Amino acid sequence: MKRTATALLTGGLVAGGLALAAGAANAMPSDHPCGASDVRVSVAPDPSNAAGHEAYVLTYTASSPTTNCKLEGAPTAVSFLAGGQRLAVSATPDGSEALPVNLRDGHPAESRIIQRSAAAPSGAPDFVTFDLPTGPFGQPVSVAWPAGAAVKGDAVQVTPVGN
């Protein structure tokens, strides 16, 4: 009886340890860069912004409950398309610190496109296209731009992804 109790206790501890380790593994940050199929991106006006500036929030959400990947840095190769034509607007990173963000179901990430509010409108794009902030070889995505919203000036800044 003593052996049976010891075996049950040991088995229970091992099973509990495995379950705990599996839970920790699911919560661990990923070293796997996000691909375009891992991420859904949306863009919306940002109601909070610094004086003299307007921003649009890029929200990155996991495409499935099992998604666990890494975003790091700011979007690159940003282009605004209106009527199939590229607007003459350049985008540069804003210089903020870029820390890795683990994208999982229920844990979205954000970055921003910032423009000067007093700048003349360059056009109202239909889409913004960019490479995901996944490292040196980002994955290209295209996202519908908010209807009727103008991009202003000939240059915008893009912030790194954060939570």
PDB file of C-alpha atoms in Angstrom:
ATOM      1  CA  MET A   1       0.000   0.000   0.000  1.00  0.00           C
ATOM      2  CA  LYS A   2       2.860   2.272   0.827  1.00  0.00           C
ATOM      3  CA  ARG A   3       4.415   1.605  -2.591  1.00  0.00           C
ATOM      4  CA  THR A   4       1.118   2.337  -4.347  1.00  0.00           C
ATOM      5  CA  ALA A   5       0.695   5.629  -2.477  1.00  0.00           C
ATOM      6  CA  THR A   6       4.276   6.625  -3.305  1.00  0.00           C
ATOM      7  CA  ALA A   7       3.782   5.731  -6.974  1.00  0.00           C
ATOM      8  CA  LEU A   8       0.532   7.737  -7.132  1.00  0.00           C
ATOM      9  CA  LEU A   9       2.130  10.712  -5.413  1.00  0.00           C
ATOM     10  CA  THR A  10       5.176  10.605  -7.700  1.00  0.00           C
ATOM     11  CA  GLY A  11       2.978  10.233 -10.794  1.00  0.00           C
ATOM     12  CA  GLY A  12       0.838  13.157  -9.667  1.00  0.00           C
ATOM     13  CA  LEU A  13       3.878  15.355  -9.108  1.00  0.00           C
ATOM     14  CA  VAL A  14       5.313  14.472 -12.517  1.00  0.00           C
ATOM     15  CA  ALA A  15       1.976  15.101 -14.273  1.00  0.00           C
ATOM     16  CA  GLY A  16       1.535  18.386 -12.410  1.00  0.00           C
ATOM     17  CA  GLY A  17       5.059  19.445 -13.333  1.00  0.00           C
ATOM     18  CA  LEU A  18       4.436  18.658 -16.992  1.00  0.00           C
ATOM     19  CA  ALA A  19       1.180  20.624 -16.988  1.00  0.00           C
ATOM     20  CA  LEU A  20       2.913  23.559 -15.313  1.00  0.00           C
ATOM     21  CA  ALA A  21       5.776  23.433 -17.813  1.00  0.00           C
ATOM     22  CA  ALA A  22       3.331  23.328 -20.732  1.00  0.00           C
ATOM     23  CA  GLY A  23       1.523  26.382 -19.369  1.00  0.00           C
ATOM     24  CA  ALA A  24       4.810  28.244 -19.000  1.00  0.00           C
ATOM     25  CA  ALA A  25       5.843  27.271 -22.530  1.00  0.00           C
ATOM     26  CA  ASN A  26       2.635  28.732 -23.940  1.00  0.00           C
ATOM     27  CA  ALA A  27       3.300  32.032 -22.141  1.00  0.00           C
ATOM     28  CA  MET A  28       7.001  32.259 -23.055  1.00  0.00           C
ATOM     29  CA  PRO A  29       8.063  34.889 -25.574  1.00  0.00           C
ATOM     30  CA  SER A  30       8.592  33.579 -29.054  1.00  0.00           C
ATOM     31  CA  ASP A  31      11.769  33.872 -31.085  1.00  0.00           C
ATOM     32  CA  HIS A  32       9.735  33.076 -34.198  1.00  0.00           C
ATOM     33  CA  PRO A  33       9.139  36.262 -36.248  1.00  0.00           C
ATOM     34  CA  CYS A  34       5.508  36.900 -37.213  1.00  0.00           C
ATOM     35  CA  GLY A  35       4.573  36.167 -40.797  1.00  0.00           C
ATOM     36  CA  ALA A  36       1.769  37.911 -42.668  1.00  0.00           C
ATOM     37  CA  SER A  37      -0.499  34.900 -42.036  1.00  0.00           C
ATOM     38  CA  ASP A  38       0.092  35.167 -38.244  1.00  0.00           C
ATOM     39  CA  VAL A  39      -1.181  38.743 -37.956  1.00  0.00           C
ATOM     40  CA  ARG A  40      -4.325  40.740 -38.647  1.00  0.00           C
ATOM     41  CA  VAL A  41      -3.668  44.479 -38.900  1.00  0.00           C
ATOM     42  CA  SER A  42      -6.169  47.316 -38.692  1.00  0.00           C
ATOM     43  CA  VAL A  43      -5.717  51.085 -38.784  1.00  0.00           C
ATOM     44  CA  ALA A  44      -7.819  53.740 -37.062  1.00  0.00           C
ATOM     45  CA  PRO A  45      -7.457  57.400 -36.054  1.00  0.00           C
ATOM     46  CA  ASP A  46      -5.791  57.819 -32.668  1.00  0.00           C
ATOM     47  CA  PRO A  47      -7.931  60.072 -30.457  1.00  0.00           C
ATOM     48  CA  SER A  48      -4.930  60.957 -28.263  1.00  0.00           C
ATOM     49  CA  ASN A  49      -2.023  62.787 -29.811  1.00  0.00           C
ATOM     50  CA  ALA A  50       0.672  65.321 -29.043  1.00  0.00           C
ATOM     51  CA  ALA A  51       0.065  69.006 -29.750  1.00  0.00           C
ATOM     52  CA  GLY A  52       0.516  69.805 -33.427  1.00  0.00           C
ATOM     53  CA  HIS A  53       0.341  66.156 -34.465  1.00  0.00           C
ATOM     54  CA  GLU A  54      -2.234  63.565 -35.472  1.00  0.00           C
ATOM     55  CA  ALA A  55      -1.756  59.825 -35.399  1.00  0.00           C
ATOM     56  CA  TYR A  56      -3.229  56.636 -36.770  1.00  0.00           C
ATOM     57  CA  VAL A  57      -2.961  53.465 -34.701  1.00  0.00           C
ATOM     58  CA  LEU A  58      -1.887  50.248 -36.386  1.00  0.00           C
ATOM     59  CA  THR A  59      -3.252  47.391 -34.273  1.00  0.00           C
ATOM     60  CA  TYR A  60      -1.708  43.950 -34.683  1.00  0.00           C
ATOM     61  CA  THR A  61      -3.790  40.992 -33.476  1.00  0.00           C
ATOM     62  CA  ALA A  62      -3.088  37.267 -33.591  1.00  0.00           C
ATOM     63  CA  SER A  63      -4.808  35.556 -36.514  1.00  0.00           C
ATOM     64  CA  SER A  64      -5.543  32.406 -34.515  1.00  0.00           C
ATOM     65  CA  PRO A  65      -5.717  31.221 -30.898  1.00  0.00           C
ATOM     66  CA  THR A  66      -2.424  29.340 -31.379  1.00  0.00           C
ATOM     67  CA  THR A  67      -0.436  32.286 -32.762  1.00  0.00           C
ATOM     68  CA  ASN A  68       2.739  32.960 -30.779  1.00  0.00           C
ATOM     69  CA  CYS A  69       5.265  35.072 -32.670  1.00  0.00           C
ATOM     70  CA  LYS A  70       7.514  38.100 -32.289  1.00  0.00           C
ATOM     71  CA  LEU A  71       7.232  41.640 -33.662  1.00  0.00           C
ATOM     72  CA  GLU A  72      10.150  44.025 -33.145  1.00  0.00           C
ATOM     73  CA  GLY A  73      10.824  47.506 -34.428  1.00  0.00           C
ATOM     74  CA  ALA A  74       8.766  49.802 -36.623  1.00  0.00           C
ATOM     75  CA  PRO A  75       6.984  48.942 -39.868  1.00  0.00           C
ATOM     76  CA  THR A  76       9.207  49.535 -42.905  1.00  0.00           C
ATOM     77  CA  ALA A  77       8.608  50.183 -46.613  1.00  0.00           C
ATOM     78  CA  VAL A  78       5.477  52.213 -45.770  1.00  0.00           C
ATOM     79  CA  SER A  79       3.460  53.361 -48.790  1.00  0.00           C
ATOM     80  CA  PHE A  80       0.082  55.017 -49.109  1.00  0.00           C
ATOM     81  CA  LEU A  81      -2.011  54.062 -52.141  1.00  0.00           C
ATOM     82  CA  ALA A  82      -4.870  56.155 -53.535  1.00  0.00           C
ATOM     83  CA  GLY A  83      -6.630  54.958 -56.683  1.00  0.00           C
ATOM     84  CA  GLY A  84      -3.832  52.462 -57.267  1.00  0.00           C
ATOM     85  CA  GLN A  85      -1.188  55.223 -57.243  1.00  0.00           C
ATOM     86  CA  ARG A  86       1.460  55.728 -54.584  1.00  0.00           C
ATOM     87  CA  LEU A  87       1.243  59.055 -52.733  1.00  0.00           C
ATOM     88  CA  ALA A  88       4.487  61.047 -52.497  1.00  0.00           C
ATOM     89  CA  VAL A  89       4.820  60.557 -48.736  1.00  0.00           C
ATOM     90  CA  SER A  90       7.898  59.124 -47.051  1.00  0.00           C
ATOM     91  CA  ALA A  91       7.893  57.347 -43.696  1.00  0.00           C
ATOM     92  CA  THR A  92      10.742  57.166 -41.199  1.00  0.00           C
ATOM     93  CA  PRO A  93      11.028  55.533 -37.762  1.00  0.00           C
ATOM     94  CA  ASP A  94      10.562  58.018 -34.918  1.00  0.00           C
ATOM     95  CA  GLY A  95      13.669  56.817 -33.072  1.00  0.00           C
ATOM     96  CA  SER A  96      11.877  55.308 -30.055  1.00  0.00           C
ATOM     97  CA  GLU A  97      13.375  52.247 -28.401  1.00  0.00           C
ATOM     98  CA  ALA A  98      12.265  49.059 -30.141  1.00  0.00           C
ATOM     99  CA  LEU A  99      11.675  46.163 -27.750  1.00  0.00           C
ATOM    100  CA  PRO A 100      10.412  42.747 -28.902  1.00  0.00           C
ATOM    101  CA  VAL A 101       6.678  42.173 -28.504  1.00  0.00           C
ATOM    102  CA  ASN A 102       5.198  38.700 -28.208  1.00  0.00           C
ATOM    103  CA  LEU A 103       1.974  38.548 -30.244  1.00  0.00           C
ATOM    104  CA  ARG A 104      -0.537  36.021 -28.911  1.00  0.00           C
ATOM    105  CA  ASP A 105      -4.285  35.592 -28.867  1.00  0.00           C
ATOM    106  CA  GLY A 106      -5.702  38.247 -26.539  1.00  0.00           C
ATOM    107  CA  HIS A 107      -2.388  40.186 -26.452  1.00  0.00           C
ATOM    108  CA  PRO A 108      -2.425  42.676 -29.356  1.00  0.00           C
ATOM    109  CA  ALA A 109       0.335  45.129 -30.196  1.00  0.00           C
ATOM    110  CA  GLU A 110       0.257  48.666 -31.599  1.00  0.00           C
ATOM    111  CA  SER A 111       2.376  51.136 -33.500  1.00  0.00           C
ATOM    112  CA  ARG A 112       1.494  54.568 -34.825  1.00  0.00           C
ATOM    113  CA  ILE A 113       1.791  56.616 -37.978  1.00  0.00           C
ATOM    114  CA  ILE A 114       2.297  60.242 -36.894  1.00  0.00           C
ATOM    115  CA  GLN A 115       1.808  63.319 -39.071  1.00  0.00           C
ATOM    116  CA  ARG A 116       1.862  67.066 -38.509  1.00  0.00           C
ATOM    117  CA  SER A 117      -1.725  68.287 -38.189  1.00  0.00           C
ATOM    118  CA  ALA A 118      -0.963  71.670 -39.858  1.00  0.00           C
ATOM    119  CA  ALA A 119       0.583  70.094 -42.982  1.00  0.00           C
ATOM    120  CA  ALA A 120      -1.301  70.256 -46.281  1.00  0.00           C
ATOM    121  CA  PRO A 121      -3.177  67.074 -47.226  1.00  0.00           C
ATOM    122  CA  SER A 122      -1.296  64.792 -49.627  1.00  0.00           C
ATOM    123  CA  GLY A 123      -4.391  62.729 -50.401  1.00  0.00           C
ATOM    124  CA  ALA A 124      -6.842  60.286 -48.896  1.00  0.00           C
ATOM    125  CA  PRO A 125      -5.382  56.820 -49.434  1.00  0.00           C
ATOM    126  CA  ASP A 126      -7.389  53.659 -49.874  1.00  0.00           C
ATOM    127  CA  PHE A 127      -4.648  51.463 -48.414  1.00  0.00           C
ATOM    128  CA  VAL A 128      -1.408  51.616 -46.486  1.00  0.00           C
ATOM    129  CA  THR A 129       1.121  48.920 -47.289  1.00  0.00           C
ATOM    130  CA  PHE A 130       4.196  48.085 -45.243  1.00  0.00           C
ATOM    131  CA  ASP A 131       6.500  45.320 -44.111  1.00  0.00           C
ATOM    132  CA  LEU A 132       5.706  43.920 -40.667  1.00  0.00           C
ATOM    133  CA  PRO A 133       8.277  44.781 -38.011  1.00  0.00           C
ATOM    134  CA  THR A 134       9.776  41.303 -37.852  1.00  0.00           C
ATOM    135  CA  GLY A 135      13.449  42.022 -38.337  1.00  0.00           C
ATOM    136  CA  PRO A 136      15.543  42.495 -41.460  1.00  0.00           C
ATOM    137  CA  PHE A 137      13.120  40.692 -43.775  1.00  0.00           C
ATOM    138  CA  GLY A 138       9.635  41.931 -42.851  1.00  0.00           C
ATOM    139  CA  GLN A 139       6.502  40.387 -44.301  1.00  0.00           C
ATOM    140  CA  PRO A 140       4.471  42.726 -46.580  1.00  0.00           C
ATOM    141  CA  VAL A 141       0.866  43.535 -45.643  1.00  0.00           C
ATOM    142  CA  SER A 142      -1.799  45.850 -47.053  1.00  0.00           C
ATOM    143  CA  VAL A 143      -4.418  47.411 -44.798  1.00  0.00           C
ATOM    144  CA  ALA A 144      -7.510  49.456 -45.649  1.00  0.00           C
ATOM    145  CA  TRP A 145      -7.052  53.093 -44.630  1.00  0.00           C
ATOM    146  CA  PRO A 146      -9.948  54.837 -42.800  1.00  0.00           C
ATOM    147  CA  ALA A 147     -12.354  56.155 -45.460  1.00  0.00           C
ATOM    148  CA  GLY A 148     -11.860  59.836 -46.262  1.00  0.00           C
ATOM    149  CA  ALA A 149      -8.937  60.278 -43.839  1.00  0.00           C
ATOM    150  CA  ALA A 150      -6.132  62.355 -45.334  1.00  0.00           C
ATOM    151  CA  VAL A 151      -2.425  61.789 -45.033  1.00  0.00           C
ATOM    152  CA  LYS A 152      -0.829  65.185 -44.455  1.00  0.00           C
ATOM    153  CA  GLY A 153       2.534  66.483 -45.562  1.00  0.00           C
ATOM    154  CA  ASP A 154       5.226  64.702 -47.502  1.00  0.00           C
ATOM    155  CA  ALA A 155       6.680  62.830 -44.513  1.00  0.00           C
ATOM    156  CA  VAL A 156       5.279  60.842 -41.590  1.00  0.00           C
ATOM    157  CA  GLN A 157       6.931  59.075 -38.674  1.00  0.00           C
ATOM    158  CA  VAL A 158       6.278  55.491 -37.623  1.00  0.00           C
ATOM    159  CA  THR A 159       6.666  54.253 -34.048  1.00  0.00           C
ATOM    160  CA  PRO A 160       7.967  50.829 -33.044  1.00  0.00           C
ATOM    161  CA  VAL A 161       5.506  48.147 -32.030  1.00  0.00           C
ATOM    162  CA  GLY A 162       4.580  48.080 -28.365  1.00  0.00           C
ATOM    163  CA  ASN A 163       1.871  46.689 -26.099  1.00  0.00           C
TER     164      ASN A 163
END
